[in-house]
Protein backbone atom coordinates (compact mmCIF):
# COMPACT_ATOMS: atom_id res chain seq x y z
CA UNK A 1 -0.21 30.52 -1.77
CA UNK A 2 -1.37 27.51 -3.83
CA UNK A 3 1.80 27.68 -6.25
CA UNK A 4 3.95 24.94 -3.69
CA UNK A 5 0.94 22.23 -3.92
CA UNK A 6 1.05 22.50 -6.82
CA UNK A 7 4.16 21.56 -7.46
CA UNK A 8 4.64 19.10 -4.85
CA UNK A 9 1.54 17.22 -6.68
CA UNK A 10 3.63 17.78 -9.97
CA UNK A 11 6.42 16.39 -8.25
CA UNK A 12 4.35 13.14 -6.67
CA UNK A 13 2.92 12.33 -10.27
CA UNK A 14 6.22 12.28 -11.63
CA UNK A 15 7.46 9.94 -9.08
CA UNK A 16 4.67 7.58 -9.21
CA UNK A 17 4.58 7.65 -13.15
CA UNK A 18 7.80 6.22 -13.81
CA UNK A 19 7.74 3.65 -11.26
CA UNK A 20 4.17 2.58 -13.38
CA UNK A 21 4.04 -1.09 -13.86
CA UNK A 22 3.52 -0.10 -17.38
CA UNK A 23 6.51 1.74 -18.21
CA UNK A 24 7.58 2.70 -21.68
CA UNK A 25 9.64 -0.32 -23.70
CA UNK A 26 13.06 0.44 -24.49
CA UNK A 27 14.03 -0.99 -28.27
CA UNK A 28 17.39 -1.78 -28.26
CA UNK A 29 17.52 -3.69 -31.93
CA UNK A 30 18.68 -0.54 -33.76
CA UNK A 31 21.73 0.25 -35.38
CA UNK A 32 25.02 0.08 -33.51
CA UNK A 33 26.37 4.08 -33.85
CA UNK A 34 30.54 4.22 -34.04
CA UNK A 35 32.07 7.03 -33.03
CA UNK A 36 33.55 8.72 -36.10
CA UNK A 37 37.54 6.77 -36.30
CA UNK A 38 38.86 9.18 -39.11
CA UNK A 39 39.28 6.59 -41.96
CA UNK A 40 41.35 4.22 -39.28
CA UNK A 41 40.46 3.01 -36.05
CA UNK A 42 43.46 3.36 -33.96
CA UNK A 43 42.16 3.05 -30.28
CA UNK A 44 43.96 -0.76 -28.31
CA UNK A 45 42.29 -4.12 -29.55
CA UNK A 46 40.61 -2.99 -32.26
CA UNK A 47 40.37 -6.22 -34.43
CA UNK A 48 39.84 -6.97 -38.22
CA UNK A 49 39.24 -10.25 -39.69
CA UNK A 50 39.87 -10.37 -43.27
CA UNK A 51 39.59 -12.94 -45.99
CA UNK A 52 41.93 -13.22 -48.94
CA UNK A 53 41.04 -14.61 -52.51
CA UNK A 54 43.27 -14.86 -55.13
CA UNK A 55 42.65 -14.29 -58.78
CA UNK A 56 44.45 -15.48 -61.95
CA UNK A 57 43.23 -15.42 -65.24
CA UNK A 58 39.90 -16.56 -64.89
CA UNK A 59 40.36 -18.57 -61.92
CA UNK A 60 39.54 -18.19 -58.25
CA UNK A 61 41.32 -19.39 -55.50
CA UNK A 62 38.75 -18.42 -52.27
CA UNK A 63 39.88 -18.53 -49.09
CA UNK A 64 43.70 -18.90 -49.73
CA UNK A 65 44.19 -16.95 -46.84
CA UNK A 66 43.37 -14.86 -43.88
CA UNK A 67 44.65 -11.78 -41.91
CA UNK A 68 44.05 -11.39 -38.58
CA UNK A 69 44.96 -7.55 -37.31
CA UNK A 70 44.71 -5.77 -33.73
CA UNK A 71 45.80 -2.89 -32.53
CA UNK A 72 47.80 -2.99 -29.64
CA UNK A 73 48.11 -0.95 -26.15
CA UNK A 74 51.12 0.06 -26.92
CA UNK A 75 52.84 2.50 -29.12
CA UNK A 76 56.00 3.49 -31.07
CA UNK A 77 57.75 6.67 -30.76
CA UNK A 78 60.48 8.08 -33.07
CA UNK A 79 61.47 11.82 -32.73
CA UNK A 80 58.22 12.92 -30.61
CA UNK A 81 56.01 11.73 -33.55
CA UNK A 82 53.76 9.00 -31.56
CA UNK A 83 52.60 5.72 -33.19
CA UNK A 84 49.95 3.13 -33.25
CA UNK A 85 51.42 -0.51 -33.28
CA UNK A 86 49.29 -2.90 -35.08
CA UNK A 87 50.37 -6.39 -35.70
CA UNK A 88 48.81 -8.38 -38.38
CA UNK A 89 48.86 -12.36 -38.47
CA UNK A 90 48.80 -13.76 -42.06
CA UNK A 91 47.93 -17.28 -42.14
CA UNK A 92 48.05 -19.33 -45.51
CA UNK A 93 47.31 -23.24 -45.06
CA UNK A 94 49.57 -24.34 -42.04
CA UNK A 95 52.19 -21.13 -42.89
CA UNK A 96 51.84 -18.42 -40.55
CA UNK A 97 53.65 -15.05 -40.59
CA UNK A 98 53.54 -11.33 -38.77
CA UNK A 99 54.35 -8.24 -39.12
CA UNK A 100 53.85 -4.99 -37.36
CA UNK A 101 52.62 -1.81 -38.69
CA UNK A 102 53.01 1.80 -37.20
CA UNK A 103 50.00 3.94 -37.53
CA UNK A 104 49.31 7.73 -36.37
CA UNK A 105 47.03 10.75 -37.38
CA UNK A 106 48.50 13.42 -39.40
CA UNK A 107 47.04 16.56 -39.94
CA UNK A 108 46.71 15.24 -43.57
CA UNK A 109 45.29 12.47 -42.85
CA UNK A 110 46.34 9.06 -42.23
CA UNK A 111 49.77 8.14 -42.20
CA UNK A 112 51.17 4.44 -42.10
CA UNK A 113 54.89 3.01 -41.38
CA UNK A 114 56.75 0.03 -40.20
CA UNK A 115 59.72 -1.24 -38.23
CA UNK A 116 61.69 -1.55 -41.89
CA UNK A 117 60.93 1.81 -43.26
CA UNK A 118 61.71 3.57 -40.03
CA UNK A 119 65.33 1.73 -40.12
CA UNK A 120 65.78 2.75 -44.07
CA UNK A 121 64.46 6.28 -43.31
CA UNK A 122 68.03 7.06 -41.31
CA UNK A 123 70.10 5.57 -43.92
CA UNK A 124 72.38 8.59 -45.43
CA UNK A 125 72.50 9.56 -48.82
CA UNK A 126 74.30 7.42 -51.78
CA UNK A 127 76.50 8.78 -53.59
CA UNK A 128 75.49 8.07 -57.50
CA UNK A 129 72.16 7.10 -56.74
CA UNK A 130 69.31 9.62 -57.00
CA UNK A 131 66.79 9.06 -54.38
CA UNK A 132 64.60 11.15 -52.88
CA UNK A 133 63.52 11.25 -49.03
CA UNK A 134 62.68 7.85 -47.28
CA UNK A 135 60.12 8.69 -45.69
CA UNK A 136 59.70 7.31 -41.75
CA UNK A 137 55.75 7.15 -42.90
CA UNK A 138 53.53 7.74 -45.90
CA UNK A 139 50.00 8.93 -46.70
CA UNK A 140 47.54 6.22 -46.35
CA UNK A 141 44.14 7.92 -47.15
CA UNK A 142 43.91 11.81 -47.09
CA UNK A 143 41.11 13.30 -44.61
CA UNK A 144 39.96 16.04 -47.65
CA UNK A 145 38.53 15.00 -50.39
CA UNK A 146 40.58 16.30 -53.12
CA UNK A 147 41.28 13.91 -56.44
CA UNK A 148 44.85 14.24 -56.35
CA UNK A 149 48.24 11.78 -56.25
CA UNK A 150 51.47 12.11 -54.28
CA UNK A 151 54.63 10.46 -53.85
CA UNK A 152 55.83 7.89 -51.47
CA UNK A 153 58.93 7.14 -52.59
CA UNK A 154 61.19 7.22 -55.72
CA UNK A 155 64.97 5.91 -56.25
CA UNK A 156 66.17 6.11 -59.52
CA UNK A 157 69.74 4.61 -60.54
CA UNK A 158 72.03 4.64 -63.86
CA UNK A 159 74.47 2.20 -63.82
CA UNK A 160 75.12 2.71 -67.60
CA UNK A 161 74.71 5.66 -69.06
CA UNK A 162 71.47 4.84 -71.05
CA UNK A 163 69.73 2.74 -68.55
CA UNK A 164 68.35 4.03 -65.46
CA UNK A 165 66.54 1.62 -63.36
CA UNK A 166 63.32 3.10 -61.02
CA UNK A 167 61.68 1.99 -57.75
CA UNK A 168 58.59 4.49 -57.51
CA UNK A 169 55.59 4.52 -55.43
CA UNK A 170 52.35 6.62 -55.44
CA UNK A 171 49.81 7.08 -54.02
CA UNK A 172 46.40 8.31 -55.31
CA UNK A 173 42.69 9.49 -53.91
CA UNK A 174 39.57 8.48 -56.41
CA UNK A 175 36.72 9.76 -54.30
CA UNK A 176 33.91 7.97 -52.11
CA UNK A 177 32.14 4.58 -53.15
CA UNK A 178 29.86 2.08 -51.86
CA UNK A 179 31.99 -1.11 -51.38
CA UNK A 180 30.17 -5.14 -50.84
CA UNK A 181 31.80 -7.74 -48.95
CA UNK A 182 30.66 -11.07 -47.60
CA UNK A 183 30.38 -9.82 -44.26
CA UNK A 184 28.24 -6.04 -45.66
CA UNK A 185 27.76 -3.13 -47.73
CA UNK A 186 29.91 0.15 -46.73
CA UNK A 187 28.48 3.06 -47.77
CA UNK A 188 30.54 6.32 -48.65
CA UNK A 189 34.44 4.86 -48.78
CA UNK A 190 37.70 6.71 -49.50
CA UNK A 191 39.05 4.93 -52.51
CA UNK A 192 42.79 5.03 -52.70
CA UNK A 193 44.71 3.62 -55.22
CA UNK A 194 49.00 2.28 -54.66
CA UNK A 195 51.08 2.74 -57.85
CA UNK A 196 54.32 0.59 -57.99
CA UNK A 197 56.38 0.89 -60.43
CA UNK A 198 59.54 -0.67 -60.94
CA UNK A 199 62.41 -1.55 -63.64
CA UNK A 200 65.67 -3.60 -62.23
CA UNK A 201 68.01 -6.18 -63.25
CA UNK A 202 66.51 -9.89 -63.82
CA UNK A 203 67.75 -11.78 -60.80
CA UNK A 204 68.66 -14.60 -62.67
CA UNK A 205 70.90 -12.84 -65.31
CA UNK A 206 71.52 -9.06 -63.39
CA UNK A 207 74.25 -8.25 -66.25
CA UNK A 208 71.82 -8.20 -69.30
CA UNK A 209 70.45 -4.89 -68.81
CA UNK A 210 68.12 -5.79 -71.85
CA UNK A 211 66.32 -8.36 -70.08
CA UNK A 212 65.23 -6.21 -67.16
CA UNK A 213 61.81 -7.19 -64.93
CA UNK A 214 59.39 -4.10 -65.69
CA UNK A 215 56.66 -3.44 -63.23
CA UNK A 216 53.28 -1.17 -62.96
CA UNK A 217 51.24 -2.86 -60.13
CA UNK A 218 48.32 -1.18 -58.46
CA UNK A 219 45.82 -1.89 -55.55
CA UNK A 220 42.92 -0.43 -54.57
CA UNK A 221 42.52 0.08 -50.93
CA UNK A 222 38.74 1.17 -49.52
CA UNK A 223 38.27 2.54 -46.08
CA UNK A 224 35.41 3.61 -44.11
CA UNK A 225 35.05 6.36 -41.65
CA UNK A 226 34.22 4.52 -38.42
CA UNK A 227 35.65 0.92 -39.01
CA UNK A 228 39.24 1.45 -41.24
CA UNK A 229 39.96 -1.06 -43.86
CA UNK A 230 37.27 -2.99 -45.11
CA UNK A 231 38.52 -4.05 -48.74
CA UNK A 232 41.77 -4.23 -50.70
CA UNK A 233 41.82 -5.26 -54.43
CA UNK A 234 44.40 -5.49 -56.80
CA UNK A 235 48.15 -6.59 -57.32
CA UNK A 236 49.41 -9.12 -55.22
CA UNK A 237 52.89 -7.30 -55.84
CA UNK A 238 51.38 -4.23 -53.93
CA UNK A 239 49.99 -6.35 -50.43
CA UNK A 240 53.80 -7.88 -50.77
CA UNK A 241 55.34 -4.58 -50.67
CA UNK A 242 53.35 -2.98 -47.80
CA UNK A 243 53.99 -6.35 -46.01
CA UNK A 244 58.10 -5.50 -45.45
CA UNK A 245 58.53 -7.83 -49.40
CA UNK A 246 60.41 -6.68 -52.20
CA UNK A 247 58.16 -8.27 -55.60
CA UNK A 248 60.71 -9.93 -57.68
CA UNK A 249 58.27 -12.24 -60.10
CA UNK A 250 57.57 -10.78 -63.46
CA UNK A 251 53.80 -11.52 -63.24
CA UNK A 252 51.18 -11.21 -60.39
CA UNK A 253 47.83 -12.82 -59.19
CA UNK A 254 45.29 -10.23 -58.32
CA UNK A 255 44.16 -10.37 -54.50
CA UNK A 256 40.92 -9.49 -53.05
CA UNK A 257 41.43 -9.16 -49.13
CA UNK A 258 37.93 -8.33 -47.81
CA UNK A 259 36.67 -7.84 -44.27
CA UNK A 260 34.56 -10.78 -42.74
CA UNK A 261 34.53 -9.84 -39.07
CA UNK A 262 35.14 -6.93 -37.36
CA UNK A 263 35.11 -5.25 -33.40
CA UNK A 264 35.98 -1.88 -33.58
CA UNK A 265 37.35 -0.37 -29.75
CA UNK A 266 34.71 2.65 -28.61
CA UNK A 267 35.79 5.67 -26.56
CA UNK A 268 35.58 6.12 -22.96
CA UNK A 269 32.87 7.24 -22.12
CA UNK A 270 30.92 6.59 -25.62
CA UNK A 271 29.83 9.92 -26.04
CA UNK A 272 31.83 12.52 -26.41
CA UNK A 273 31.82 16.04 -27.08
């Protein structure tokens, strides 16, 4: 008969104990916990501030530029297959350009596109030119880790019968590293590497096929789990490329675009099963 005061008393003590004057403190000066993006953040107004250095020889140029990209509430659809839109806004001195990406989440891994390869990817095939595929998107950064390379695209064409002029690129996974930036140190990045490779006519003389421009560019792009991109390294002839450009120079600065600033969007409610 005494189990219910018991627990009423129980129940009181409870009550009274956490409306204590002296209450425990609540720390909130820990780390900030992201939910787990998959290599690329892809949820609306996600933002990335990046700075962009660029290297020749043995000089530096710091601070030539900056990107500033964000994810947008909208998306692009092609065929059922759903896309994020980001736009990115390059500015260089008082020069400012955009352009728009398309991003979505493959069962692979991360795939990437834009407004200009989804136009090429419909264009028919050429007779006496051997290209393979366009692709409406490519492989960004694979979600296994396996040290492996794959195409993105590769158009080769003979106009004589002893020249054949290439436009390849490849993509390539080189494990996890720890990257530093001026804004941090990421632990654990996917490394992946662009390969573009290239041999066509000289634009100033296109008829002297023994003059040609020959090309092997590569970037290194590092991405983190929960907050995407945080540094690219490498060719400028690469960032040109995945920026809608086709490199024409016979020689390249190298260009170190590195997060300074970052907000990455969190789900809805923040945990989730």
């Amino acid at each position: 008969m005494r189990r219910f005061p018991l627990l009423l008393m129980a129940a009181l003590f409870l009550v009274f104990a956490g409306c204590a004057e002296d209450a425990p403190t609540i720390n909130d000066s820990g780390a900030t916990v992201l939910a787990d993006a998959g290599y690329y953040p892809t949820l609306p107004e996600s933002r990335w501030l990046y700075r962009i250095d660029s290297i020749r020889g043995g000089q530096t140029q710091t601070g030539v530029a900056e990107v500033r990209a964000l994810t947008l509430p909208t998306t692009f659809a092609n065929d059922s297959v759903e896309y994020r839109v980001q736009v990115n806004e390059v500015r260089s001195g008082a020069t400012v350009e955009y352009d728009t990406l398309y991003v979505r989440k493959g069962e692979d891994g991360v795939r990437l596109s834009s407004p200009g390869l989804q136009a090429l990817s419909g264009i028919p095939a050429i007779p006496g030119i051997n290209i393979s595929e366009i692709p409406r998107d490519f492989l960004i950064v694979p979600y296994t880790t396996f040290q492996g390379s794959w195409d993105i695209f590769n158009l080769e064409f003979s106009p004589l019968p002893i020249f054949t002029l290439y436009f390849r690129v490849k993509g390539k996974y080189l494990g996890l590293t720890d990257v530093t930036t001026a804004m941090r140190t990421f632990r654990q990045c996917a490394r992946v590497q662009l390969t573009f490779e290239a041999l066509f006519p000289n634009p100033e003389n296109p008829t002297d096929f023994l003059n040609p421009i020959r090309l092997n560019e590569t970037a290194d792009f590092y991405f983190t789990r929960p907050q995407g991109l945080v540094l690219a390294e490498g060719s400028a002839a690469v960032f040109r490329l995945l920026r809608g450009d086709l490199p024409l120079d016979r020689s390249f600065p190298r260009v170190r675009q590195e997060v300074t600033d970052l907000a990455i969007t969190q789900p809805d409610p923040f945990c989730l099963k």
